[in-house]
Amino acid sequence: MPPHVSPREVDLAIHARYVVPVEPAGVLDHHAVVVDAGRIVAVCPSKDVSAAFAPGTTVDLPTHVLIPGLVNAHAHCAMALFRGVADDVALSRWLEEHIWPREGRHVSPEFVRDGTLLACAEMLAGGITCCNDMYFFPEASAQVFEEVGMRAMVGLPILDFPTAYAADADGCLRAGLVARDRFKHARRLGFSLAPHAPYTVGDASFEKIVTLARELDLPIQTHLQETRSELADALAARGETPLARLDRLGVTGPGFVAIHAVHPGNGDIERLARQGCHVVHCPASNMKLASGAAPVATCLAAGVNVALGTDGAASNNRIDLFGEMRLASLLAKVVSGDATLLAAAEVLRMATLGGARALGFEARIGSLVPGKDADLAAVDFAAAELAPCYDPVSHLVHAAGREHVTDVWIEGERVVERGALRALDPAAIAARAALWRDRIA
Ligand SMILES: [Zn+2]
């Protein structure tokens, strides 16, 4: 830049020891991310910042790596209040004997509000800036996301059978659309239709969902083929895989998000790839419920976009994407016998850009590219357990944890500063959770 041009005034420059922008792949040494009006305006060497920019605020992170905020592509946030309520059972018993009865007794807008706050506190502190939620009373969760400043895709839940939320699928759709109407202009929120699963939602409801999705331009997400028995039962009853059925009903397509997809049947991965669908891999939940290991490497090789999710804290029991990144890599290696699968860079991409793509947010988040919103997380590598560092991306997946996250920004707004949540009181949130425990236990 010629010397007579005065530097551009911007809001913020964050200098870090390493910047991992995800796009392009690789690590930048001693770089800065320059932010103005919530957007990234430059990613450049730290030494070049002052010539071109006059930042209002400068943050120095001399031992840190700066990464895109993590995207938790599958969550049931409010279920944080059920954390640890029922361990060591398989999915069908877990749902039918432990979760659904408790949900029937306790779930309310107040429950969803307190549980979603609890999950947001955990996610933000752990570097998660965006989540894809699916739970009852989405108006209550959307309100929390908006207050907290968290970016979220709010899945409007749909089940055919009566719940504390609605009597049937029509009731779910009515309540969901009220929530969407109220928050549809919120800049950090998106909405999708979220039928629970092919085995809890019938053809007639799926047909209504497809009509509505087309009318309102809403994506569709559902749990899909999470267990071997879900696939076997569907094949026995209908002679087609659940995904083939959704395809026949018009549910699948480029906005379709298949959560889990642990047990794809014949032709299912090709179907997902052909239609540009997305898969959300939730390794901890799949392992804990003994559902199996999703064929993630096969999906990626077929060209399917794969994102990472935690699922609800009731089947995890953490809402921790650092944990999921490491598990995803290790699980792919151990089930295949191939140590080359799901390398650290690929897993980090799933937890950031892969998630952003699955939610249709890739133009705004998922990588540190000028023009995108400044959703960032800083991870401090100063601790002894992270020394020495040969490869920061390897460390992010295999050595570091969420406890090393120090600072988080969403749209340029600092929501975590030196390990402390700026707008939330974790002690008060935990105290509310303890009151719920006394009711639920
Ligand atoms: Zn789930």
CSV table of C-alpha atoms and ligand atoms in Angstrom, one decimal:
chain,number,residue,atom,x,y,z
A,1,MET,CA,0.0,0.0,0.0
A,2,PRO,CA,1.4,3.5,-0.9
A,3,PRO,CA,2.5,5.4,2.3
A,4,HIS,CA,0.2,8.4,1.6
A,5,VAL,CA,-2.9,6.2,2.0
A,6,SER,CA,-4.1,6.2,5.6
A,7,PRO,CA,-4.9,2.8,7.2
A,8,ARG,CA,-8.5,1.7,7.1
A,9,GLU,CA,-10.3,2.0,10.4
A,10,VAL,CA,-11.6,-1.4,11.5
A,11,ASP,CA,-13.1,-2.8,14.7
A,12,LEU,CA,-10.7,-5.5,15.6
A,13,ALA,CA,-7.4,-7.3,14.8
A,14,ILE,CA,-6.6,-10.6,16.5
A,15,HIS,CA,-3.0,-11.6,16.3
A,16,ALA,CA,-2.3,-15.3,16.9
A,17,ARG,CA,0.7,-17.6,16.9
A,18,TYR,CA,-1.1,-19.8,14.4
A,19,VAL,CA,-4.2,-19.2,12.3
A,20,VAL,CA,-5.9,-22.3,10.8
A,21,PRO,CA,-8.4,-20.9,8.3
A,22,VAL,CA,-9.7,-24.3,7.1
A,23,GLU,CA,-10.1,-22.6,3.7
A,24,PRO,CA,-7.5,-22.9,2.3
A,25,ALA,CA,-6.2,-25.9,4.3
A,26,GLY,CA,-3.0,-25.5,6.2
A,27,VAL,CA,-1.5,-23.4,9.0
A,28,LEU,CA,-0.5,-19.7,8.9
A,29,ASP,CA,2.3,-18.6,11.3
A,30,HIS,CA,2.1,-15.3,13.1
A,31,HIS,CA,-1.0,-14.2,11.3
A,32,ALA,CA,-3.9,-11.9,12.2
A,33,VAL,CA,-7.6,-12.0,11.5
A,34,VAL,CA,-8.9,-8.4,10.9
A,35,VAL,CA,-12.6,-7.9,11.6
A,36,ASP,CA,-15.0,-5.0,10.9
A,37,ALA,CA,-18.8,-4.8,11.4
A,38,GLY,CA,-18.8,-8.5,12.4
A,39,ARG,CA,-17.2,-9.7,9.2
A,40,ILE,CA,-13.6,-10.9,8.4
A,41,VAL,CA,-11.9,-8.3,6.2
A,42,ALA,CA,-8.5,-9.8,6.0
A,43,VAL,CA,-6.3,-12.8,7.1
A,44,CYS,CA,-2.8,-11.5,6.8
A,45,PRO,CA,0.7,-11.7,8.4
A,46,SER,CA,0.7,-9.8,11.8
A,47,LYS,CA,3.5,-7.6,10.7
A,48,ASP,CA,1.4,-6.3,7.8
A,49,VAL,CA,-1.7,-5.2,9.8
A,50,SER,CA,-0.6,-1.8,10.9
A,51,ALA,CA,0.2,-0.6,7.4
A,52,ALA,CA,-3.2,-1.3,6.1
A,53,PHE,CA,-5.5,-1.2,9.1
A,54,ALA,CA,-6.2,0.9,12.2
A,55,PRO,CA,-8.0,-1.4,14.5
A,56,GLY,CA,-10.1,0.0,17.4
A,57,THR,CA,-9.2,-3.1,19.4
A,58,THR,CA,-6.2,-5.3,19.2
A,59,VAL,CA,-6.0,-8.8,20.8
A,60,ASP,CA,-2.7,-10.6,21.1
A,61,LEU,CA,-2.8,-14.4,21.4
A,62,PRO,CA,0.9,-15.2,21.4
A,63,THR,CA,0.6,-18.9,22.3
A,64,HIS,CA,-2.7,-19.6,20.6
A,65,VAL,CA,-4.2,-21.1,17.4
A,66,LEU,CA,-7.2,-19.2,16.0
A,67,ILE,CA,-9.8,-21.4,14.2
A,68,PRO,CA,-13.3,-21.0,12.8
A,69,GLY,CA,-15.9,-21.4,15.5
A,70,LEU,CA,-16.9,-25.1,15.7
A,71,VAL,CA,-20.3,-26.1,14.3
A,72,ASN,CA,-22.2,-28.7,16.3
A,73,ALA,CA,-24.4,-30.1,13.5
A,74,HIS,CA,-26.7,-32.2,15.7
A,75,ALA,CA,-27.8,-31.3,19.2
A,76,HIS,CA,-30.8,-31.6,21.4
A,77,CYS,CA,-29.7,-28.7,23.6
A,78,ALA,CA,-32.4,-28.8,26.3
A,79,MET,CA,-31.6,-32.5,26.9
A,80,ALA,CA,-28.6,-31.2,28.8
A,81,LEU,CA,-30.9,-31.4,31.8
A,82,PHE,CA,-31.0,-35.2,31.3
A,83,ARG,CA,-27.2,-35.5,31.3
A,84,GLY,CA,-26.4,-38.9,32.9
A,85,VAL,CA,-30.0,-39.8,33.7
A,86,ALA,CA,-29.7,-43.2,31.9
A,87,ASP,CA,-26.4,-44.8,30.9
A,88,ASP,CA,-25.5,-48.2,29.6
A,89,VAL,CA,-28.7,-49.1,27.6
A,90,ALA,CA,-29.4,-49.5,23.9
A,91,LEU,CA,-31.2,-46.8,21.9
A,92,SER,CA,-34.7,-48.4,21.8
A,93,ARG,CA,-34.8,-49.1,25.6
A,94,TRP,CA,-33.1,-45.8,26.3
A,95,LEU,CA,-35.8,-43.9,24.4
A,96,GLU,CA,-38.8,-46.0,25.4
A,97,GLU,CA,-38.1,-46.6,29.1
A,98,HIS,CA,-35.9,-43.6,30.1
A,99,ILE,CA,-36.2,-40.6,27.8
A,100,TRP,CA,-39.7,-40.5,26.4
A,101,PRO,CA,-41.5,-41.0,29.8
A,102,ARG,CA,-39.3,-38.3,31.5
A,103,GLU,CA,-39.9,-36.0,28.6
A,104,GLY,CA,-43.7,-36.6,29.0
A,105,ARG,CA,-43.5,-35.6,32.6
A,106,HIS,CA,-41.1,-32.7,32.5
A,107,VAL,CA,-40.7,-31.0,29.2
A,108,SER,CA,-42.1,-27.6,29.0
A,109,PRO,CA,-41.0,-24.2,27.7
A,110,GLU,CA,-39.4,-23.5,31.1
A,111,PHE,CA,-37.5,-26.8,30.8
A,112,VAL,CA,-36.3,-26.0,27.3
A,113,ARG,CA,-35.2,-22.5,28.3
A,114,ASP,CA,-33.1,-23.7,31.2
A,115,GLY,CA,-31.7,-26.7,29.4
A,116,THR,CA,-30.8,-24.7,26.3
A,117,LEU,CA,-29.1,-22.1,28.4
A,118,LEU,CA,-27.1,-24.9,30.1
A,119,ALA,CA,-26.1,-26.3,26.7
A,120,CYS,CA,-25.2,-22.8,25.3
A,121,ALA,CA,-22.9,-22.2,28.3
A,122,GLU,CA,-21.1,-25.5,27.7
A,123,MET,CA,-20.9,-25.0,23.9
A,124,LEU,CA,-19.6,-21.4,23.9
A,125,ALA,CA,-16.9,-22.2,26.5
A,126,GLY,CA,-15.8,-25.1,24.4
A,127,GLY,CA,-15.5,-23.1,21.1
A,128,ILE,CA,-18.8,-24.1,19.6
A,129,THR,CA,-20.3,-20.9,18.0
A,130,CYS,CA,-23.2,-22.6,16.0
A,131,CYS,CA,-25.4,-25.5,16.7
A,132,ASN,CA,-28.1,-27.4,14.8
A,133,ASP,CA,-30.8,-27.9,17.5
A,134,MET,CA,-33.8,-30.3,17.4
A,135,TYR,CA,-36.1,-30.2,20.4
A,136,PHE,CA,-39.6,-29.5,21.6
A,137,PHE,CA,-40.8,-25.9,22.2
A,138,PRO,CA,-38.4,-24.4,19.6
A,139,GLU,CA,-39.8,-20.9,20.4
A,140,ALA,CA,-38.2,-21.2,23.8
A,141,SER,CA,-34.9,-22.4,22.4
A,142,ALA,CA,-34.8,-19.7,19.7
A,143,GLN,CA,-35.4,-17.1,22.3
A,144,VAL,CA,-32.4,-18.4,24.3
A,145,PHE,CA,-30.1,-18.5,21.2
A,146,GLU,CA,-31.1,-15.0,20.4
A,147,GLU,CA,-30.5,-13.7,23.9
A,148,VAL,CA,-27.2,-15.5,24.2
A,149,GLY,CA,-26.0,-14.4,20.7
A,150,MET,CA,-25.4,-18.0,19.6
A,151,ARG,CA,-25.8,-18.9,16.0
A,152,ALA,CA,-28.2,-21.7,15.5
A,153,MET,CA,-30.3,-23.7,13.1
A,154,VAL,CA,-33.5,-24.4,15.0
A,155,GLY,CA,-35.0,-27.7,13.9
A,156,LEU,CA,-38.8,-27.7,14.3
A,157,PRO,CA,-39.6,-31.1,15.7
A,158,ILE,CA,-42.3,-33.3,14.2
A,159,LEU,CA,-43.6,-36.6,15.6
A,160,ASP,CA,-46.9,-38.4,14.8
A,161,PHE,CA,-47.5,-39.5,18.4
A,162,PRO,CA,-48.7,-37.2,21.3
A,163,THR,CA,-46.0,-35.5,23.4
A,164,ALA,CA,-45.9,-32.7,26.0
A,165,TYR,CA,-45.4,-30.4,23.0
A,166,ALA,CA,-48.2,-31.3,20.6
A,167,ALA,CA,-50.9,-33.9,20.0
A,168,ASP,CA,-49.7,-35.0,16.5
A,169,ALA,CA,-47.6,-33.9,13.5
A,170,ASP,CA,-50.1,-31.2,12.5
A,171,GLY,CA,-49.8,-29.7,16.0
A,172,CYS,CA,-46.0,-29.9,15.8
A,173,LEU,CA,-46.1,-28.1,12.5
A,174,ARG,CA,-48.4,-25.4,13.7
A,175,ALA,CA,-46.3,-24.7,16.8
A,176,GLY,CA,-43.1,-24.8,14.9
A,177,LEU,CA,-44.3,-22.3,12.3
A,178,VAL,CA,-45.3,-19.9,15.1
A,179,ALA,CA,-41.7,-20.1,16.4
A,180,ARG,CA,-40.3,-19.5,13.0
A,181,ASP,CA,-42.6,-16.6,12.2
A,182,ARG,CA,-41.5,-14.9,15.4
A,183,PHE,CA,-37.8,-15.3,14.9
A,184,LYS,CA,-37.4,-15.6,11.1
A,185,HIS,CA,-35.7,-12.2,10.9
A,186,ALA,CA,-33.1,-13.0,13.6
A,187,ARG,CA,-29.8,-12.7,11.8
A,188,ARG,CA,-28.0,-15.6,13.6
A,189,LEU,CA,-30.9,-18.0,13.4
A,190,GLY,CA,-32.1,-20.4,10.7
A,191,PHE,CA,-35.0,-22.8,10.7
A,192,SER,CA,-35.5,-26.3,9.4
A,193,LEU,CA,-38.2,-29.0,9.5
A,194,ALA,CA,-37.1,-31.8,11.8
A,195,PRO,CA,-39.2,-35.0,11.6
A,196,HIS,CA,-37.8,-37.1,14.4
A,197,ALA,CA,-37.2,-40.3,12.4
A,198,PRO,CA,-38.7,-42.4,9.7
A,199,TYR,CA,-40.0,-44.8,12.3
A,200,THR,CA,-41.9,-42.1,14.3
A,201,VAL,CA,-43.3,-40.2,11.3
A,202,GLY,CA,-45.6,-41.7,8.8
A,203,ASP,CA,-45.9,-41.1,5.0
A,204,ALA,CA,-48.8,-38.7,5.3
A,205,SER,CA,-46.8,-36.5,7.6
A,206,PHE,CA,-43.7,-36.6,5.5
A,207,GLU,CA,-45.8,-35.5,2.5
A,208,LYS,CA,-47.0,-32.5,4.4
A,209,ILE,CA,-43.5,-31.7,5.5
A,210,VAL,CA,-42.3,-31.9,1.9
A,211,THR,CA,-45.0,-29.5,0.7
A,212,LEU,CA,-44.2,-27.1,3.5
A,213,ALA,CA,-40.5,-27.3,2.9
A,214,ARG,CA,-41.0,-26.3,-0.7
A,215,GLU,CA,-43.4,-23.5,0.1
A,216,LEU,CA,-41.3,-21.9,2.7
A,217,ASP,CA,-37.8,-22.9,1.3
A,218,LEU,CA,-36.9,-24.8,4.5
A,219,PRO,CA,-34.4,-27.6,4.7
A,220,ILE,CA,-35.3,-31.0,6.2
A,221,GLN,CA,-33.3,-33.0,8.8
A,222,THR,CA,-34.1,-36.3,10.4
A,223,HIS,CA,-32.4,-39.0,12.4
A,224,LEU,CA,-31.8,-41.8,9.9
A,225,GLN,CA,-30.8,-45.4,10.1
A,226,GLU,CA,-29.2,-45.0,13.5
A,227,THR,CA,-29.5,-48.7,14.4
A,228,ARG,CA,-29.2,-52.0,12.6
A,229,SER,CA,-32.7,-52.9,13.7
A,230,GLU,CA,-34.2,-49.7,12.2
A,231,LEU,CA,-32.8,-50.8,8.8
A,232,ALA,CA,-33.8,-54.4,9.2
A,233,ASP,CA,-37.4,-53.6,10.4
A,234,ALA,CA,-37.9,-51.2,7.5
A,235,LEU,CA,-36.6,-53.8,5.0
A,236,ALA,CA,-38.9,-56.4,6.5
A,237,ALA,CA,-42.0,-54.2,6.6
A,238,ARG,CA,-41.7,-52.3,3.3
A,239,GLY,CA,-38.9,-53.9,1.3
A,240,GLU,CA,-37.0,-50.6,1.1
A,241,THR,CA,-34.5,-48.8,3.2
A,242,PRO,CA,-35.8,-45.8,5.2
A,243,LEU,CA,-33.7,-43.5,3.0
A,244,ALA,CA,-35.2,-45.1,-0.2
A,245,ARG,CA,-38.7,-44.4,1.3
A,246,LEU,CA,-37.8,-40.7,2.0
A,247,ASP,CA,-36.5,-40.5,-1.5
A,248,ARG,CA,-39.7,-41.9,-2.9
A,249,LEU,CA,-41.7,-39.4,-0.8
A,250,GLY,CA,-39.6,-36.4,-2.1
A,251,VAL,CA,-38.0,-35.7,1.3
A,252,THR,CA,-34.3,-36.0,0.1
A,253,GLY,CA,-32.4,-33.4,-1.9
A,254,PRO,CA,-29.6,-30.9,-1.6
A,255,GLY,CA,-30.9,-29.4,1.7
A,256,PHE,CA,-31.6,-32.8,3.3
A,257,VAL,CA,-29.5,-33.6,6.5
A,258,ALA,CA,-29.3,-37.3,7.5
A,259,ILE,CA,-28.4,-37.5,11.1
A,260,HIS,CA,-26.3,-40.6,12.1
A,261,ALA,CA,-26.7,-42.8,8.9
A,262,VAL,CA,-24.8,-45.5,10.9
A,263,HIS,CA,-26.4,-48.3,8.8
A,264,PRO,CA,-26.9,-47.3,5.2
A,265,GLY,CA,-28.5,-50.0,3.1
A,266,ASN,CA,-27.7,-51.0,-0.5
A,267,GLY,CA,-27.4,-47.9,-2.7
A,268,ASP,CA,-28.0,-45.5,0.2
A,269,ILE,CA,-24.6,-43.8,0.2
A,270,GLU,CA,-24.8,-43.4,-3.6
A,271,ARG,CA,-28.3,-41.9,-3.2
A,272,LEU,CA,-27.0,-39.4,-0.6
A,273,ALA,CA,-24.1,-38.4,-2.9
A,274,ARG,CA,-26.2,-38.2,-6.0
A,275,GLN,CA,-28.7,-35.8,-4.4
A,276,GLY,CA,-26.2,-33.7,-2.6
A,277,CYS,CA,-27.5,-34.6,0.9
A,278,HIS,CA,-25.5,-34.2,4.1
A,279,VAL,CA,-24.6,-36.6,6.9
A,280,VAL,CA,-24.1,-35.7,10.5
A,281,HIS,CA,-21.7,-38.1,12.3
A,282,CYS,CA,-22.2,-38.3,16.1
A,283,PRO,CA,-19.5,-40.8,17.2
A,284,ALA,CA,-19.8,-40.5,21.0
A,285,SER,CA,-23.5,-41.0,21.0
A,286,ASN,CA,-23.3,-43.9,18.5
A,287,MET,CA,-20.6,-45.6,20.6
A,288,LYS,CA,-22.4,-45.0,23.9
A,289,LEU,CA,-25.7,-46.5,22.7
A,290,ALA,CA,-23.8,-49.2,20.8
A,291,SER,CA,-25.5,-48.2,17.6
A,292,GLY,CA,-22.4,-48.8,15.5
A,293,ALA,CA,-19.8,-46.9,13.5
A,294,ALA,CA,-21.1,-44.8,10.6
A,295,PRO,CA,-19.1,-45.4,7.4
A,296,VAL,CA,-17.9,-41.9,7.3
A,297,ALA,CA,-14.8,-42.4,5.2
A,298,THR,CA,-16.9,-44.2,2.6
A,299,CYS,CA,-19.4,-41.3,2.6
A,300,LEU,CA,-16.6,-38.8,2.1
A,301,ALA,CA,-15.0,-40.9,-0.7
A,302,ALA,CA,-18.4,-41.0,-2.4
A,303,GLY,CA,-18.6,-37.2,-2.2
A,304,VAL,CA,-21.1,-36.8,0.6
A,305,ASN,CA,-20.6,-33.8,2.8
A,306,VAL,CA,-20.1,-35.0,6.4
A,307,ALA,CA,-20.5,-32.8,9.5
A,308,LEU,CA,-20.0,-33.6,13.2
A,309,GLY,CA,-22.5,-33.5,16.0
A,310,THR,CA,-22.7,-34.3,19.7
A,311,ASP,CA,-26.3,-35.4,19.8
A,312,GLY,CA,-28.0,-34.7,23.1
A,313,ALA,CA,-26.1,-34.7,26.4
A,314,ALA,CA,-28.4,-37.5,27.5
A,315,SER,CA,-26.6,-39.9,25.2
A,316,ASN,CA,-23.1,-38.5,25.2
A,317,ASN,CA,-22.8,-37.0,28.0
A,318,ARG,CA,-20.8,-34.0,26.8
A,319,ILE,CA,-21.5,-31.3,24.3
A,320,ASP,CA,-17.9,-31.2,23.2
A,321,LEU,CA,-16.8,-31.1,19.6
A,322,PHE,CA,-13.1,-31.5,20.5
A,323,GLY,CA,-14.1,-34.9,21.9
A,324,GLU,CA,-16.1,-35.7,18.8
A,325,MET,CA,-13.2,-34.8,16.5
A,326,ARG,CA,-10.8,-37.1,18.2
A,327,LEU,CA,-13.4,-39.9,18.5
A,328,ALA,CA,-14.3,-39.6,14.8
A,329,SER,CA,-10.7,-40.0,13.7
A,330,LEU,CA,-10.0,-42.9,16.1
A,331,LEU,CA,-13.3,-44.7,15.3
A,332,ALA,CA,-12.8,-44.6,11.6
A,333,LYS,CA,-9.3,-46.0,12.0
A,334,VAL,CA,-10.2,-48.8,14.3
A,335,VAL,CA,-13.2,-50.1,12.4
A,336,SER,CA,-11.4,-50.0,9.1
A,337,GLY,CA,-8.0,-51.2,10.2
A,338,ASP,CA,-6.7,-48.2,8.1
A,339,ALA,CA,-4.7,-45.6,10.1
A,340,THR,CA,-4.7,-43.2,7.1
A,341,LEU,CA,-8.5,-42.6,7.3
A,342,LEU,CA,-9.9,-39.3,8.8
A,343,ALA,CA,-6.7,-37.4,9.2
A,344,ALA,CA,-6.8,-34.4,11.6
A,345,ALA,CA,-7.3,-31.8,8.8
A,346,GLU,CA,-10.3,-33.7,7.4
A,347,VAL,CA,-11.9,-34.0,10.9
A,348,LEU,CA,-11.4,-30.3,11.6
A,349,ARG,CA,-13.0,-29.5,8.3
A,350,MET,CA,-16.0,-31.7,9.2
A,351,ALA,CA,-16.4,-29.8,12.5
A,352,THR,CA,-16.3,-26.4,10.8
A,353,LEU,CA,-17.0,-26.1,7.1
A,354,GLY,CA,-18.7,-29.5,6.9
A,355,GLY,CA,-21.2,-28.3,9.5
A,356,ALA,CA,-21.7,-24.9,7.9
A,357,ARG,CA,-22.4,-26.6,4.5
A,358,ALA,CA,-24.9,-29.1,6.1
A,359,LEU,CA,-26.8,-26.2,7.6
A,360,GLY,CA,-26.7,-24.1,4.4
A,361,PHE,CA,-24.6,-21.5,6.3
A,362,GLU,CA,-21.4,-21.9,4.3
A,363,ALA,CA,-21.5,-18.5,2.7
A,364,ARG,CA,-21.4,-17.0,6.2
A,365,ILE,CA,-19.3,-19.3,8.4
A,366,GLY,CA,-17.2,-22.4,8.6
A,367,SER,CA,-13.8,-21.0,7.5
A,368,LEU,CA,-11.8,-17.8,8.0
A,369,VAL,CA,-12.3,-16.2,4.6
A,370,PRO,CA,-12.7,-12.4,4.0
A,371,GLY,CA,-16.4,-11.7,3.7
A,372,LYS,CA,-17.5,-14.3,6.1
A,373,ASP,CA,-18.8,-13.5,9.5
A,374,ALA,CA,-16.2,-13.4,12.3
A,375,ASP,CA,-17.1,-16.6,14.2
A,376,LEU,CA,-13.8,-17.6,15.8
A,377,ALA,CA,-12.3,-19.7,18.6
A,378,ALA,CA,-8.9,-19.3,20.2
A,379,VAL,CA,-7.1,-22.4,21.6
A,380,ASP,CA,-4.2,-21.8,23.9
A,381,PHE,CA,-1.3,-24.2,23.3
A,382,ALA,CA,0.9,-22.9,26.2
A,383,ALA,CA,0.1,-25.8,28.5
A,384,ALA,CA,2.7,-28.5,29.1
A,385,GLU,CA,0.4,-31.3,27.8
A,386,LEU,CA,0.4,-29.5,24.4
A,387,ALA,CA,4.2,-29.3,24.2
A,388,PRO,CA,5.9,-29.6,21.8
A,389,CYS,CA,3.8,-28.7,18.8
A,390,TYR,CA,4.9,-30.0,15.4
A,391,ASP,CA,1.6,-29.7,13.8
A,392,PRO,CA,-1.2,-27.4,15.2
A,393,VAL,CA,-4.0,-29.2,13.3
A,394,SER,CA,-2.9,-32.6,14.7
A,395,HIS,CA,-2.9,-31.0,18.2
A,396,LEU,CA,-6.4,-29.5,17.7
A,397,VAL,CA,-7.8,-33.0,17.1
A,398,HIS,CA,-5.6,-35.4,19.1
A,399,ALA,CA,-4.0,-33.4,22.0
A,400,ALA,CA,-6.0,-30.3,22.8
A,401,GLY,CA,-9.4,-30.3,24.4
A,402,ARG,CA,-12.2,-27.8,25.0
A,403,GLU,CA,-10.5,-26.8,28.3
A,404,HIS,CA,-7.8,-25.0,26.2
A,405,VAL,CA,-10.3,-22.7,24.5
A,406,THR,CA,-9.8,-19.2,25.9
A,407,ASP,CA,-11.7,-16.8,23.7
A,408,VAL,CA,-14.6,-17.0,21.3
A,409,TRP,CA,-16.2,-14.5,18.9
A,410,ILE,CA,-19.5,-14.7,17.1
A,411,GLU,CA,-20.0,-12.1,14.3
A,412,GLY,CA,-17.1,-10.2,15.8
A,413,GLU,CA,-18.7,-10.1,19.3
A,414,ARG,CA,-16.5,-11.5,22.0
A,415,VAL,CA,-18.6,-14.0,23.9
A,416,VAL,CA,-15.8,-15.7,25.8
A,417,GLU,CA,-12.9,-13.7,27.1
A,418,ARG,CA,-9.9,-15.4,28.7
A,419,GLY,CA,-12.0,-18.4,29.6
A,420,ALA,CA,-15.0,-16.5,31.0
A,421,LEU,CA,-18.4,-16.3,29.4
A,422,ARG,CA,-19.2,-12.6,29.1
A,423,ALA,CA,-23.1,-12.7,29.0
A,424,LEU,CA,-23.9,-15.8,31.0
A,425,ASP,CA,-23.6,-16.8,34.6
A,426,PRO,CA,-22.5,-20.4,34.7
A,427,ALA,CA,-23.0,-20.8,38.4
A,428,ALA,CA,-26.6,-19.5,38.2
A,429,ILE,CA,-27.3,-21.8,35.2
A,430,ALA,CA,-25.8,-24.8,37.0
A,431,ALA,CA,-28.0,-24.0,40.1
A,432,ARG,CA,-31.1,-24.0,37.9
A,433,ALA,CA,-30.0,-27.4,36.5
A,434,ALA,CA,-29.6,-28.7,40.0
A,435,LEU,CA,-33.3,-27.8,40.8
A,436,TRP,CA,-34.4,-29.7,37.7
A,437,ARG,CA,-32.3,-32.7,38.8
A,438,ASP,CA,-34.3,-32.7,42.1
A,439,ARG,CA,-37.6,-32.8,40.1
A,440,ILE,CA,-36.5,-35.4,37.6
A,441,ALA,CA,-34.5,-37.8,39.7
B,1,ZN,ZN,-30.3,-37.0,18.1
